[in-house]
mmCIF file of C-alpha atoms in Angstrom:
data_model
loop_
_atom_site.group_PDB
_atom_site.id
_atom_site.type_symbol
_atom_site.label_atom_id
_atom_site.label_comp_id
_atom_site.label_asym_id
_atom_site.label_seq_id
_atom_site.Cartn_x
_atom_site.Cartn_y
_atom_site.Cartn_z
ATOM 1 C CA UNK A 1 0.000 0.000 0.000
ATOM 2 C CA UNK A 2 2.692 2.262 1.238
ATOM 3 C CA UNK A 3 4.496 1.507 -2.354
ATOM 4 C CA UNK A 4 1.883 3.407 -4.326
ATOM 5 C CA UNK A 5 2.694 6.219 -2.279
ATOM 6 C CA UNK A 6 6.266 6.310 -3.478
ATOM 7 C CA UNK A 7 5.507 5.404 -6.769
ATOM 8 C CA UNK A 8 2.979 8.632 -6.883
ATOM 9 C CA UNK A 9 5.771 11.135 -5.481
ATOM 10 C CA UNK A 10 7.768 9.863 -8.403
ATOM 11 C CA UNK A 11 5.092 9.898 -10.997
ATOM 12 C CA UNK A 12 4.493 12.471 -13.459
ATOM 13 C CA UNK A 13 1.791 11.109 -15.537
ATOM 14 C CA UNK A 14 -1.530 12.260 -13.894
ATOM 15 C CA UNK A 15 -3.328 9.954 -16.327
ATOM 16 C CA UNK A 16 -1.024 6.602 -15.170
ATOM 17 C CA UNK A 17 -1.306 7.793 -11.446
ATOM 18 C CA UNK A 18 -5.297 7.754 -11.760
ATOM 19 C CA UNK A 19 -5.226 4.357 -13.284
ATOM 20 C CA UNK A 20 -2.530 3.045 -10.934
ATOM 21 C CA UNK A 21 -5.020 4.139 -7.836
ATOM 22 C CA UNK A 22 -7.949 2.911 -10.081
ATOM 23 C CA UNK A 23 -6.583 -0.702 -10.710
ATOM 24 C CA UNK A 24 -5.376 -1.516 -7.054
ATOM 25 C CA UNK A 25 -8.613 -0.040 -5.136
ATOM 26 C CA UNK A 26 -11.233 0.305 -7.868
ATOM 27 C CA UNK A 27 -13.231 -2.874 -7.005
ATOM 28 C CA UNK A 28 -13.438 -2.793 -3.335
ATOM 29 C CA UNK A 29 -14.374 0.941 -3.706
ATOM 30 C CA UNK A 30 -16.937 -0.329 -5.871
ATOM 31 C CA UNK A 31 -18.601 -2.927 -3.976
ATOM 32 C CA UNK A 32 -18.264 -0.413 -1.372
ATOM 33 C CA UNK A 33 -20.404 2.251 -2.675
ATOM 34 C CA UNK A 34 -22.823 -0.085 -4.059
ATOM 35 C CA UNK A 35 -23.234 -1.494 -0.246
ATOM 36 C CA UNK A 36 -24.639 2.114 0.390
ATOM 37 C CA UNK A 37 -26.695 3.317 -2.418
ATOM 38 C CA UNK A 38 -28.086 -0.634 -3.692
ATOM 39 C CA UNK A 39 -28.198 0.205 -7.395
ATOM 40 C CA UNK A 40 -24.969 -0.808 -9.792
ATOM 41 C CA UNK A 41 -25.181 2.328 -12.087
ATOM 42 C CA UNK A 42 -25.228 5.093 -9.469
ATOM 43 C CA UNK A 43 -22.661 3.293 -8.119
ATOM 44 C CA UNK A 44 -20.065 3.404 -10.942
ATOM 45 C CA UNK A 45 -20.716 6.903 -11.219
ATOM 46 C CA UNK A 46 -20.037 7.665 -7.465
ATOM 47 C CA UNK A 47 -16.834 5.474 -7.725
ATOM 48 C CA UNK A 48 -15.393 7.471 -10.513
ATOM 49 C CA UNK A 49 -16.136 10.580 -8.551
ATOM 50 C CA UNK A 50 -14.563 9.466 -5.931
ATOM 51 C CA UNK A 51 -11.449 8.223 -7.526
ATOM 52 C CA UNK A 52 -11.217 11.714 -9.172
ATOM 53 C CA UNK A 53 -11.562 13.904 -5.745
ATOM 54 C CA UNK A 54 -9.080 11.253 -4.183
ATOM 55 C CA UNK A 55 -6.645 12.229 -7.168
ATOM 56 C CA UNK A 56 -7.070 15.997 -6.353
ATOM 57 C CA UNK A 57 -6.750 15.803 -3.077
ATOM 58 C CA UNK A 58 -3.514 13.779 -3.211
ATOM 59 C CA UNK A 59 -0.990 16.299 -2.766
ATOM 60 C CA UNK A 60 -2.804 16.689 1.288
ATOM 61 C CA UNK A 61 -2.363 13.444 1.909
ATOM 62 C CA UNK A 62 -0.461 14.168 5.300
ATOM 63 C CA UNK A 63 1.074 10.185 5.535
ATOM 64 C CA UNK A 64 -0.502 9.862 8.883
ATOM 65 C CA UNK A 65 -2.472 7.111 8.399
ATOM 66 C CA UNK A 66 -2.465 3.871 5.380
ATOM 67 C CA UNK A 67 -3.205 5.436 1.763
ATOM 68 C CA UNK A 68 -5.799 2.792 1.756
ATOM 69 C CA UNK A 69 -8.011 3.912 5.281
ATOM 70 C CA UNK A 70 -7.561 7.231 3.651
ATOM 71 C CA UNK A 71 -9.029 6.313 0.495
ATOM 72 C CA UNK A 72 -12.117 4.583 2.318
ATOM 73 C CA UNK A 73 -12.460 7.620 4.249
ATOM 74 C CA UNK A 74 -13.250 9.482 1.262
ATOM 75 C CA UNK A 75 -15.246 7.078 -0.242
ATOM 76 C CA UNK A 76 -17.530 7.026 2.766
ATOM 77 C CA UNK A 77 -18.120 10.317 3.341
ATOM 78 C CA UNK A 78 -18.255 10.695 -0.800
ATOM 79 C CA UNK A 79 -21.778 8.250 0.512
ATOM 80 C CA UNK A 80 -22.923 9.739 2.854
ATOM 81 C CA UNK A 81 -23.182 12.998 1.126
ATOM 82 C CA UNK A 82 -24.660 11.311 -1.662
ATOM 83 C CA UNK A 83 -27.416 10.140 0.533
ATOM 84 C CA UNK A 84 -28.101 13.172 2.280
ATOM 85 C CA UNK A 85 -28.539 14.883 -1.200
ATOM 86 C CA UNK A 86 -32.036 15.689 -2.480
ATOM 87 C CA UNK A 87 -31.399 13.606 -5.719
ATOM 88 C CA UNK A 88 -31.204 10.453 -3.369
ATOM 89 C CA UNK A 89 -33.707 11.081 -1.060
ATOM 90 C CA UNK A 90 -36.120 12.243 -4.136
ATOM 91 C CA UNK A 91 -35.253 9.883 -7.231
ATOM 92 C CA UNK A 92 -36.354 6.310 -6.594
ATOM 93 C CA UNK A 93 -34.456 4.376 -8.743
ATOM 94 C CA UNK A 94 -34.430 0.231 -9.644
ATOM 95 C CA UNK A 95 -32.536 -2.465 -8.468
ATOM 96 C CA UNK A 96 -30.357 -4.504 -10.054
ATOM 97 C CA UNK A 97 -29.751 -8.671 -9.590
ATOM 98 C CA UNK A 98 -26.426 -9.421 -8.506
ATOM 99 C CA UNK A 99 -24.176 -12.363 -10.834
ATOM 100 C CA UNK A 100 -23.331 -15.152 -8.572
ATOM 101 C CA UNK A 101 -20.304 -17.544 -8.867
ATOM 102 C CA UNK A 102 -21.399 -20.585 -9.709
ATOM 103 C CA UNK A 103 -19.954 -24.719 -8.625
ATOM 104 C CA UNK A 104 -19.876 -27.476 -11.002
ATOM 105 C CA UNK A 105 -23.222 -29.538 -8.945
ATOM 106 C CA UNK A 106 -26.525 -27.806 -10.263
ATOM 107 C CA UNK A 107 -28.203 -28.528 -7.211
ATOM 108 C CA UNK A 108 -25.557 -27.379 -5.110
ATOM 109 C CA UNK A 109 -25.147 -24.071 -6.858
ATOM 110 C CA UNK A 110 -29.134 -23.138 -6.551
ATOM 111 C CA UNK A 111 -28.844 -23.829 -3.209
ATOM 112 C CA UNK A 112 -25.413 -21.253 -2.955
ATOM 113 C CA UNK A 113 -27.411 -18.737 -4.233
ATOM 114 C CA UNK A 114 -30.487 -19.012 -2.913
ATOM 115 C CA UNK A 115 -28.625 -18.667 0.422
ATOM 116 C CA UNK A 116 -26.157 -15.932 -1.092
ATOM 117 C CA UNK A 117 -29.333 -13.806 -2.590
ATOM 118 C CA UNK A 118 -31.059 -14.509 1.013
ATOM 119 C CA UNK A 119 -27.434 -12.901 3.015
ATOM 120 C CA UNK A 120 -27.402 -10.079 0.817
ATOM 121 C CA UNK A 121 -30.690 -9.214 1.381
ATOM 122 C CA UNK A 122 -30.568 -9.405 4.901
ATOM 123 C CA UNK A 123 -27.437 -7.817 4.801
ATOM 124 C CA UNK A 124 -28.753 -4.746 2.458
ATOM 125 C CA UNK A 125 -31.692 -4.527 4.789
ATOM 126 C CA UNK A 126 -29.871 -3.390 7.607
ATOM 127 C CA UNK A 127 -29.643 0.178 8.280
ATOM 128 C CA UNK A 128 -26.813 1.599 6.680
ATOM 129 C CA UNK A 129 -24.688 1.717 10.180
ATOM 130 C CA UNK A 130 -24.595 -1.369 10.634
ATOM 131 C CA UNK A 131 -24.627 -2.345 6.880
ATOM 132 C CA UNK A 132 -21.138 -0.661 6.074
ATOM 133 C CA UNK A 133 -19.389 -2.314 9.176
ATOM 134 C CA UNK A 134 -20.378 -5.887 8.281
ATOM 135 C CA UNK A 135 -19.449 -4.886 4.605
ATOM 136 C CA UNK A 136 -15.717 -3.605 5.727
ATOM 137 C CA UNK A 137 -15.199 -6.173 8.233
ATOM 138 C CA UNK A 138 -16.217 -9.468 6.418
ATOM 139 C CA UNK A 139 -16.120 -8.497 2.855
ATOM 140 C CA UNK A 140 -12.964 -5.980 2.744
ATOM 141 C CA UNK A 141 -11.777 -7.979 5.996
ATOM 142 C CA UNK A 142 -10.632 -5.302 7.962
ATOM 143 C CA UNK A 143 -10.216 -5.061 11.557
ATOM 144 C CA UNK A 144 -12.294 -3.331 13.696
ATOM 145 C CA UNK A 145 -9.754 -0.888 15.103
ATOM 146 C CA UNK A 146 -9.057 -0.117 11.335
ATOM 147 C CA UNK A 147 -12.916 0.290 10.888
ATOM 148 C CA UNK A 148 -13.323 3.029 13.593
ATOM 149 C CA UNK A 149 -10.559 5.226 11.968
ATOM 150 C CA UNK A 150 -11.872 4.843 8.956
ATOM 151 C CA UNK A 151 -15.897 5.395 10.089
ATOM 152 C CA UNK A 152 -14.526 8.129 12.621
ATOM 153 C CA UNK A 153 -16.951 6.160 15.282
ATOM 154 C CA UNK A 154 -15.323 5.411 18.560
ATOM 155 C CA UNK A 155 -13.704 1.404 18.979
ATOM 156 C CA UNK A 156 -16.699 0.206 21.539
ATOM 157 C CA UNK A 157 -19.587 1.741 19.437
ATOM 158 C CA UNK A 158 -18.037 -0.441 16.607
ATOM 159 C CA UNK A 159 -18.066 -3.499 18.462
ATOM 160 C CA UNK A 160 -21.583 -2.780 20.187
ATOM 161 C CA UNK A 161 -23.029 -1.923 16.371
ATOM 162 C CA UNK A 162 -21.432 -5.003 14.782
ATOM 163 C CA UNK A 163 -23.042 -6.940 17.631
ATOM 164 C CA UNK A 164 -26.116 -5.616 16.831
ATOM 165 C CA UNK A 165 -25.748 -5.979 13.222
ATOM 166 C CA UNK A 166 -25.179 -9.745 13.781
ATOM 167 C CA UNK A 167 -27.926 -10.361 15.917
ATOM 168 C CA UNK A 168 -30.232 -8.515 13.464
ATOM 169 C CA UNK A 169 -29.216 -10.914 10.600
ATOM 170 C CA UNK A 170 -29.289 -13.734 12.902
ATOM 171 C CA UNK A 171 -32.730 -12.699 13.196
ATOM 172 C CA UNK A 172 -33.596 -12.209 9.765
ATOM 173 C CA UNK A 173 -32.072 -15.785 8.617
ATOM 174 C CA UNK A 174 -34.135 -17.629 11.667
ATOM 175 C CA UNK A 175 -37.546 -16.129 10.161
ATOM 176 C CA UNK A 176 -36.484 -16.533 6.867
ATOM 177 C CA UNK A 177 -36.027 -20.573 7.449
ATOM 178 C CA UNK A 178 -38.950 -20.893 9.448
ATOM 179 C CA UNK A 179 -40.939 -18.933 6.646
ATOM 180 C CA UNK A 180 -39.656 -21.826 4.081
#
C-alpha cells in the first residue's frame, strides 16, 4: 500500500497515477459504494467521482495514516453525502440482480445462491450503520480498530453496532427458514 505512495511522489503522468489508484482499489471501492446506495449504475458513477476527488486531493495526503483507510475515508463520506442529497432522497431508482459464482453440482449451486441472494438481502436490509461495518469487516476484511478510523466512530460503538448488526441478521435468517 505504502508503495503506491512512493511510486505517486515519483510519478508524473496524472493519467497513469489515476489508473494506478484505479486498478489496485477500484473494485473494493466499488462494492463499497454499491453497499450504500443498492443500485450498480449510481454506483459506478459515485466510484469514478470518488477516484477523481481522491486524485485531487492527493498532494494533502499528510502520511498519517495507510493510503488505503484514507481512500475509504473518502469514499464514505463521498456516501454519505450522496445520501443526504435531495437527488437520493427524491429519485427512486431500480434495483439490479447481482451475478453469482457458480460450482460445477446444479443442485448445489441453486442452493449457494439461494442462500447468497437470502445474506445479501438481509445484509442490504440493515440500516446503513450497521450495513457498512459488516461490509468492511467481512467483505474488505478489515479489523475493527481499522474500521473506527476509517468510520470516525469510537472502537466500543463499533463493536456494540457489529453486535447488533449480527444479531439482526441472525434474526432475519431464523424467520427466513422458518418462513420456508
Amino acid at each position: 500500500m505504502e508503495e503506491f505512495v512512493l511510486k505517486w511522489s515519483q510519478m508524473k503522468d496524472d493519467e497513469s497515477l489515476l489508473d494506478e489508484m484505479m486498478s489496485l482499489y477500484g473494485q473494493d471501492i466499488l462494492q463499497l459504494v454499491y453497499s450504500y446506495v443498492k443500485d450498480a449504475v449510481v454506483a459506478e458513477d459515485l466510484t469514478q467521482e470518488i477516484f477523481i476527488k481522491c486524485y485531487k486531493a492527493l498532494p494533502t495526503y499528510n502520511q498519517q495514516s495507510n493510503i488505503r483507510t484514507w481512500l475509504w475515508r473518502i469514499a464514505i463520506n463521498h456516501c454519505k453525502d450522496y445520501r443526504k442529497s435531495w437527488y437520493f432522497r427524491k429519485v427512486s431508482t431500480a434495483e439490479e440482480e447481482q451475478d453469482w459464482t457458480s460450482t460445477d453440482n446444479v443442485e448445489e449451486e441453486v442452493i449457494q445462491q439461494d442462500e447468497d441472494r437470502q445474506l445479501a438481502v438481509a445484509v442490504m436490509e440493515l440500516p446503513i450503520q450497521y450495513r457498512e461495518l459488516i461490509y468492511l469487516h467481512y467483505f474488505q476484511e478489515m479489523k475493527l480498530k481499522e474500521i473506527s478510523e476509517i468510520t470516525g466512530v469510537k472502537l466500543g460503538t463499533v463493536k456494540t453496532r457489529m453486535r447488533q448488526a449480527k444479531k439482526r441478521l441472525k434474526t432475519y435468517w431464523e424467520e427466513s427458514i422458518d418462513g420456508r
